[in-house]
């Protein structure tokens, strides 16, 4: 029954009702912001590809390492922050409404007393005082302890990540298959070391975005991301070709853009949220670290699968790695568009759970999953139609282009699968089902690792993409299993079938 409810009425998924508009207002700016970063990375890849296939492959390995190390800290922090902030914001909203109601009752009593006991001038003065109090209440900044807690934790994690990458860059690249004799090692190490200095800005900006997502303001992160990425695109050719810095120039421009984004977001957030709690006891370090650790287990599993696939591609040579890097960038860039729906589902579901509105929980979960499936089908058609022609923007090497043509069907066909997998993550995070998300991903990772080794050894480049397709399918199965068995936070469905229909 829960699974039937999730996909029943899919023909009405695009209806512009109240829920549909709320999802659109959150997901569209988020989708555009998420799309901006991969597009900027694709442009970076295009510029680097014109330097040479060795540099393209080298930077591909470095980007894979940096992104996967960053995801280990970013995804748990952002996901937990979004849910906690949404819950605290919903609780604060309910408290504010209750306070306003009490003030109205007191004001009403005061009005009756004034009409009976004092003159009209005194009554007007008292009414004006009450109106001023209400106006002040409405315009005060939100007090959300999880917001400041997430930023502090993000700052610490950013510094630790920078130090980790600086001191382990060469061993990490060796693990990825770049030994001392590889021509890719020097440019890869140079790019990765420089890029690591942007880690604090990346993590702080993403933690701040988690706060904005929790309060359902996704437009501000969009504006900041667009400004930062445009700066990156403009500076890329200047640093890489005019100043002749090559791959180092690409890393420097990326660092500049990330610090610009983080500063813009922090400045905007100070206007909406109180970032300095009254005392250290008001910080929510415990909640964030506890749930963050669970998601750390999940993200580590995801990271290992993707990093292993890149490592297996790198071991097959620079040509295979270059082709894999281009396909992977497009695979992730298009698939991450579904994260906009995942964020919308997470924020709305977390808020609905906090208010005990289980009907909205299920309706929201069903709607974002249906929209995710539709989005995936559209992306599949677009990728299959345009990628055969667009891949020449990234490289002119015929051997690389030949391998890309082999990967195109897999990149295109898995779009609906990827979209549903990402949206299911948002649904589970909205339900604060972090424990199940962690343990289920460990099981998925174990099966994926086995598939990657077996299929890559027998089928090479094709086998890696078949294994990645299996990996995303298993993630969907894990999401369906939790809701379908009516377990965990979804146990409310046992007694709420009728109201939800």
Short mmCIF file of C-alpha atoms in Angstrom, two decimals, residues 207-497:
data_model
loop_
_atom_site.label_atom_id
_atom_site.label_comp_id
_atom_site.label_asym_id
_atom_site.label_seq_id
_atom_site.Cartn_x
_atom_site.Cartn_y
_atom_site.Cartn_z
CA UNK A 207 26.87 24.52 5.88
CA UNK A 208 25.35 27.97 5.39
CA UNK A 209 23.35 26.67 2.45
CA UNK A 210 22.00 23.93 4.74
CA UNK A 211 20.68 26.66 7.05
CA UNK A 212 19.04 28.51 4.17
CA UNK A 213 17.46 25.27 2.95
CA UNK A 214 16.09 24.60 6.43
CA UNK A 215 14.35 27.99 6.54
CA UNK A 216 13.15 27.37 2.95
CA UNK A 217 15.14 30.24 1.46
CA UNK A 218 16.89 28.78 -1.57
CA UNK A 219 17.09 31.98 -3.62
CA UNK A 220 19.94 33.52 -1.62
CA UNK A 221 22.30 30.53 -2.16
CA UNK A 222 21.41 30.63 -5.85
CA UNK A 223 22.45 34.28 -6.23
CA UNK A 224 25.71 33.73 -4.33
CA UNK A 225 26.55 30.60 -6.34
CA UNK A 226 25.93 32.32 -9.67
CA UNK A 227 28.19 35.26 -8.73
CA UNK A 228 30.95 32.92 -7.54
CA UNK A 229 30.80 30.62 -10.54
CA UNK A 230 30.72 33.48 -13.03
CA UNK A 231 33.84 34.82 -11.33
CA UNK A 232 35.44 31.40 -11.75
CA UNK A 233 34.54 31.22 -15.45
CA UNK A 234 35.84 34.74 -16.16
CA UNK A 235 39.13 34.20 -14.32
CA UNK A 236 39.82 30.72 -15.76
CA UNK A 237 41.22 31.76 -19.18
CA UNK A 238 43.06 34.70 -17.60
CA UNK A 239 44.93 32.60 -15.04
CA UNK A 240 45.36 29.50 -17.21
CA UNK A 241 46.38 30.99 -20.56
CA UNK A 242 47.18 34.70 -20.23
CA UNK A 243 49.17 34.30 -17.00
CA UNK A 244 50.33 30.84 -18.19
CA UNK A 245 49.60 29.12 -14.89
CA UNK A 246 47.99 26.07 -16.49
CA UNK A 247 46.29 23.67 -14.09
CA UNK A 248 47.46 25.79 -11.13
CA UNK A 249 45.48 28.71 -12.55
CA UNK A 250 42.35 26.57 -12.64
CA UNK A 251 42.81 25.69 -8.96
CA UNK A 252 43.43 29.32 -7.93
CA UNK A 253 40.32 30.64 -9.69
CA UNK A 254 38.22 27.97 -8.02
CA UNK A 255 39.55 28.98 -4.59
CA UNK A 256 38.72 32.65 -5.22
CA UNK A 257 35.16 31.83 -6.30
CA UNK A 258 34.50 29.61 -3.25
CA UNK A 259 35.63 32.23 -0.73
CA UNK A 260 33.48 34.81 -2.50
CA UNK A 261 30.43 32.53 -2.23
CA UNK A 262 30.97 31.79 1.47
CA UNK A 263 31.37 35.48 2.39
CA UNK A 264 28.21 36.45 0.51
CA UNK A 265 26.19 33.70 2.21
CA UNK A 266 27.42 34.53 5.71
CA UNK A 267 26.67 38.23 5.21
CA UNK A 268 23.13 37.44 4.04
CA UNK A 269 22.50 34.96 6.86
CA UNK A 270 23.40 37.50 9.56
CA UNK A 271 20.39 39.54 8.42
CA UNK A 272 17.95 36.67 9.04
CA UNK A 273 19.34 34.51 11.83
CA UNK A 274 21.02 35.14 15.18
CA UNK A 275 24.44 33.52 14.77
CA UNK A 276 25.71 34.09 18.32
CA UNK A 277 23.67 32.12 20.92
CA UNK A 278 23.49 33.56 24.47
CA UNK A 279 25.79 30.84 25.84
CA UNK A 280 27.82 27.88 24.66
CA UNK A 281 25.20 25.53 26.09
CA UNK A 282 22.78 26.69 23.40
CA UNK A 283 24.92 25.24 20.63
CA UNK A 284 23.58 22.02 19.10
CA UNK A 285 26.92 20.28 18.65
CA UNK A 286 25.64 17.01 20.12
CA UNK A 287 22.73 16.55 17.71
CA UNK A 288 24.74 17.52 14.66
CA UNK A 289 27.70 15.30 15.54
CA UNK A 290 25.56 12.29 16.46
CA UNK A 291 23.44 12.31 13.30
CA UNK A 292 26.37 13.57 11.26
CA UNK A 293 28.41 10.53 12.24
CA UNK A 294 25.67 8.24 10.94
CA UNK A 295 25.60 10.08 7.63
CA UNK A 296 29.39 10.06 7.62
CA UNK A 297 29.19 6.27 7.46
CA UNK A 298 26.80 6.54 4.53
CA UNK A 299 28.81 9.14 2.64
CA UNK A 300 32.03 7.22 3.24
CA UNK A 301 30.39 4.21 1.61
CA UNK A 302 29.20 6.31 -1.34
CA UNK A 303 32.59 7.98 -1.63
CA UNK A 304 34.45 4.71 -1.64
CA UNK A 305 32.29 3.35 -4.47
CA UNK A 306 32.76 6.40 -6.71
CA UNK A 307 36.45 6.78 -5.86
CA UNK A 308 37.05 3.09 -6.52
CA UNK A 309 35.41 3.39 -9.93
CA UNK A 310 37.69 6.34 -10.79
CA UNK A 311 40.71 4.43 -9.48
CA UNK A 312 39.88 1.40 -11.63
CA UNK A 313 39.52 3.68 -14.65
CA UNK A 314 42.86 5.39 -13.91
CA UNK A 315 44.61 2.02 -13.71
CA UNK A 316 43.58 1.39 -17.31
CA UNK A 317 45.53 4.41 -18.55
CA UNK A 318 45.21 8.15 -19.12
CA UNK A 319 42.91 7.71 -22.15
CA UNK A 320 40.40 5.63 -20.18
CA UNK A 321 40.59 7.99 -17.20
CA UNK A 322 40.04 11.05 -19.40
CA UNK A 323 36.94 9.48 -20.98
CA UNK A 324 35.66 8.32 -17.60
CA UNK A 325 36.17 11.77 -16.08
CA UNK A 326 34.11 13.47 -18.79
CA UNK A 327 31.31 10.89 -18.56
CA UNK A 328 31.33 11.04 -14.75
CA UNK A 329 31.15 14.85 -14.71
CA UNK A 330 28.11 14.80 -17.00
CA UNK A 331 26.56 11.87 -15.11
CA UNK A 332 26.83 13.73 -11.81
CA UNK A 333 26.00 17.18 -13.22
CA UNK A 334 22.68 16.08 -14.68
CA UNK A 335 21.78 13.68 -11.89
CA UNK A 336 22.40 16.26 -9.18
CA UNK A 337 19.58 18.34 -10.65
CA UNK A 338 17.30 15.95 -8.77
CA UNK A 339 18.88 17.16 -5.54
CA UNK A 340 16.67 20.25 -5.83
CA UNK A 341 13.63 18.01 -5.37
CA UNK A 342 15.43 16.12 -2.60
CA UNK A 343 16.07 19.37 -0.70
CA UNK A 344 12.45 20.46 -1.13
CA UNK A 345 11.21 17.08 0.09
CA UNK A 346 13.57 17.11 3.06
CA UNK A 347 12.64 20.62 4.22
CA UNK A 348 8.88 20.12 3.82
CA UNK A 349 8.83 16.62 5.33
CA UNK A 350 11.00 17.63 8.31
CA UNK A 351 8.72 20.60 9.00
CA UNK A 352 5.60 18.42 8.65
CA UNK A 353 7.01 15.77 11.01
CA UNK A 354 7.77 18.49 13.59
CA UNK A 355 4.15 19.63 13.39
CA UNK A 356 2.74 16.08 13.42
CA UNK A 357 1.14 16.59 10.00
CA UNK A 358 1.53 13.02 8.72
CA UNK A 359 -0.79 13.50 5.80
CA UNK A 360 1.47 16.20 4.40
CA UNK A 361 4.48 13.97 5.05
CA UNK A 362 3.18 11.25 2.76
CA UNK A 363 1.75 13.60 0.15
CA UNK A 364 5.07 15.46 -0.02
CA UNK A 365 7.08 12.24 -0.29
CA UNK A 366 4.84 10.97 -3.09
CA UNK A 367 4.97 14.22 -5.02
CA UNK A 368 8.75 14.71 -4.97
CA UNK A 369 9.34 11.08 -5.98
CA UNK A 370 6.92 11.40 -8.88
CA UNK A 371 8.58 14.62 -10.00
CA UNK A 372 11.98 12.94 -9.67
CA UNK A 373 10.94 10.14 -12.00
CA UNK A 374 9.64 12.62 -14.58
CA UNK A 375 12.81 14.70 -14.32
CA UNK A 376 14.97 11.61 -14.79
CA UNK A 377 13.15 10.59 -17.96
CA UNK A 378 13.54 14.08 -19.42
CA UNK A 379 17.25 14.16 -18.56
CA UNK A 380 17.72 10.74 -20.15
CA UNK A 381 16.36 11.98 -23.47
CA UNK A 382 18.42 15.19 -23.35
CA UNK A 383 21.70 13.44 -22.52
CA UNK A 384 21.23 10.74 -25.15
CA UNK A 385 20.43 13.35 -27.80
CA UNK A 386 23.08 15.98 -27.05
CA UNK A 387 26.08 14.22 -25.51
CA UNK A 388 27.33 12.57 -28.76
CA UNK A 389 27.77 16.05 -30.21
CA UNK A 390 28.73 17.92 -27.05
CA UNK A 391 31.60 15.67 -25.97
CA UNK A 392 33.91 17.38 -28.50
CA UNK A 393 33.78 20.47 -26.31
CA UNK A 394 35.92 18.64 -23.78
CA UNK A 395 38.53 16.95 -25.94
CA UNK A 396 39.66 16.44 -29.53
CA UNK A 397 41.46 13.17 -28.84
CA UNK A 398 39.86 10.45 -31.01
CA UNK A 399 40.67 7.62 -28.59
CA UNK A 400 39.02 9.47 -25.73
CA UNK A 401 35.99 10.28 -27.90
CA UNK A 402 35.62 6.62 -28.86
CA UNK A 403 35.48 5.55 -25.22
CA UNK A 404 33.02 8.35 -24.40
CA UNK A 405 30.67 6.98 -27.08
CA UNK A 406 30.67 3.65 -25.21
CA UNK A 407 29.73 5.35 -21.94
CA UNK A 408 26.94 7.56 -23.36
CA UNK A 409 24.15 4.90 -23.27
CA UNK A 410 24.87 4.17 -19.61
CA UNK A 411 25.04 7.84 -18.65
CA UNK A 412 21.71 8.49 -20.39
CA UNK A 413 19.83 5.33 -19.34
CA UNK A 414 20.60 5.72 -15.62
CA UNK A 415 19.18 9.24 -15.30
CA UNK A 416 15.72 8.14 -13.99
CA UNK A 417 17.40 5.69 -11.60
CA UNK A 418 19.78 8.36 -10.30
CA UNK A 419 17.00 10.92 -9.87
CA UNK A 420 14.88 8.56 -7.74
CA UNK A 421 17.91 7.55 -5.65
CA UNK A 422 18.74 11.17 -4.81
CA UNK A 423 15.12 12.04 -4.02
CA UNK A 424 14.78 9.00 -1.74
CA UNK A 425 17.77 10.35 0.22
CA UNK A 426 15.93 13.64 0.74
CA UNK A 427 12.77 11.84 1.86
CA UNK A 428 14.69 9.75 4.42
CA UNK A 429 16.62 12.75 5.70
CA UNK A 430 13.37 14.69 6.11
CA UNK A 431 12.13 11.86 8.31
CA UNK A 432 15.43 12.06 10.26
CA UNK A 433 15.95 8.39 9.38
CA UNK A 434 19.72 8.73 9.48
CA UNK A 435 20.43 5.35 11.08
CA UNK A 436 18.71 3.35 8.35
CA UNK A 437 20.28 5.53 5.65
CA UNK A 438 23.74 4.72 7.01
CA UNK A 439 23.36 0.98 7.48
CA UNK A 440 21.52 0.36 4.22
CA UNK A 441 24.22 2.22 2.27
CA UNK A 442 26.92 0.04 3.82
CA UNK A 443 25.14 -3.03 2.41
CA UNK A 444 24.75 -1.34 -0.98
CA UNK A 445 28.44 -0.40 -1.01
CA UNK A 446 29.59 -3.94 -0.26
CA UNK A 447 27.62 -5.31 -3.20
CA UNK A 448 28.81 -2.45 -5.45
CA UNK A 449 32.49 -2.99 -4.61
CA UNK A 450 32.16 -6.66 -5.55
CA UNK A 451 30.46 -5.69 -8.84
CA UNK A 452 33.12 -3.08 -9.67
CA UNK A 453 36.04 -5.48 -9.24
CA UNK A 454 34.36 -8.33 -11.10
CA UNK A 455 32.95 -6.33 -14.01
CA UNK A 456 35.91 -3.96 -14.53
CA UNK A 457 38.35 -6.86 -14.71
CA UNK A 458 36.27 -8.67 -17.31
CA UNK A 459 34.64 -5.82 -19.27
CA UNK A 460 36.98 -2.88 -18.64
CA UNK A 461 35.47 0.59 -19.18
CA UNK A 462 32.03 -0.86 -19.93
CA UNK A 463 32.10 -2.99 -16.79
CA UNK A 464 32.69 0.07 -14.59
CA UNK A 465 29.55 1.72 -15.94
CA UNK A 466 27.46 -1.43 -15.55
CA UNK A 467 28.59 -1.65 -11.91
CA UNK A 468 27.68 2.02 -11.31
CA UNK A 469 24.23 1.36 -12.78
CA UNK A 470 23.77 -1.55 -10.35
CA UNK A 471 24.92 0.71 -7.52
CA UNK A 472 22.22 3.35 -8.14
CA UNK A 473 19.52 0.68 -8.58
CA UNK A 474 20.37 -0.79 -5.18
CA UNK A 475 20.02 2.67 -3.61
CA UNK A 476 16.46 2.93 -4.93
CA UNK A 477 15.63 -0.52 -3.56
CA UNK A 478 16.86 0.55 -0.10
CA UNK A 479 14.56 3.60 -0.16
CA UNK A 480 11.55 1.61 -1.32
CA UNK A 481 12.13 -1.09 1.29
CA UNK A 482 11.95 1.30 4.26
CA UNK A 483 8.64 2.88 3.27
CA UNK A 484 7.20 -0.33 1.80
CA UNK A 485 7.70 -2.24 5.05
CA UNK A 486 6.12 0.63 7.05
CA UNK A 487 9.03 0.64 9.51
CA UNK A 488 11.02 3.28 11.37
CA UNK A 489 9.54 6.79 11.14
CA UNK A 490 7.07 5.51 8.53
CA UNK A 491 5.27 3.31 11.07
CA UNK A 492 2.57 6.00 11.28
CA UNK A 493 1.27 4.63 7.96
CA UNK A 494 -0.09 1.56 9.77
CA UNK A 495 -2.88 3.68 11.23
CA UNK A 496 -3.13 6.44 8.67
CA UNK A 497 -3.94 4.84 5.34
#
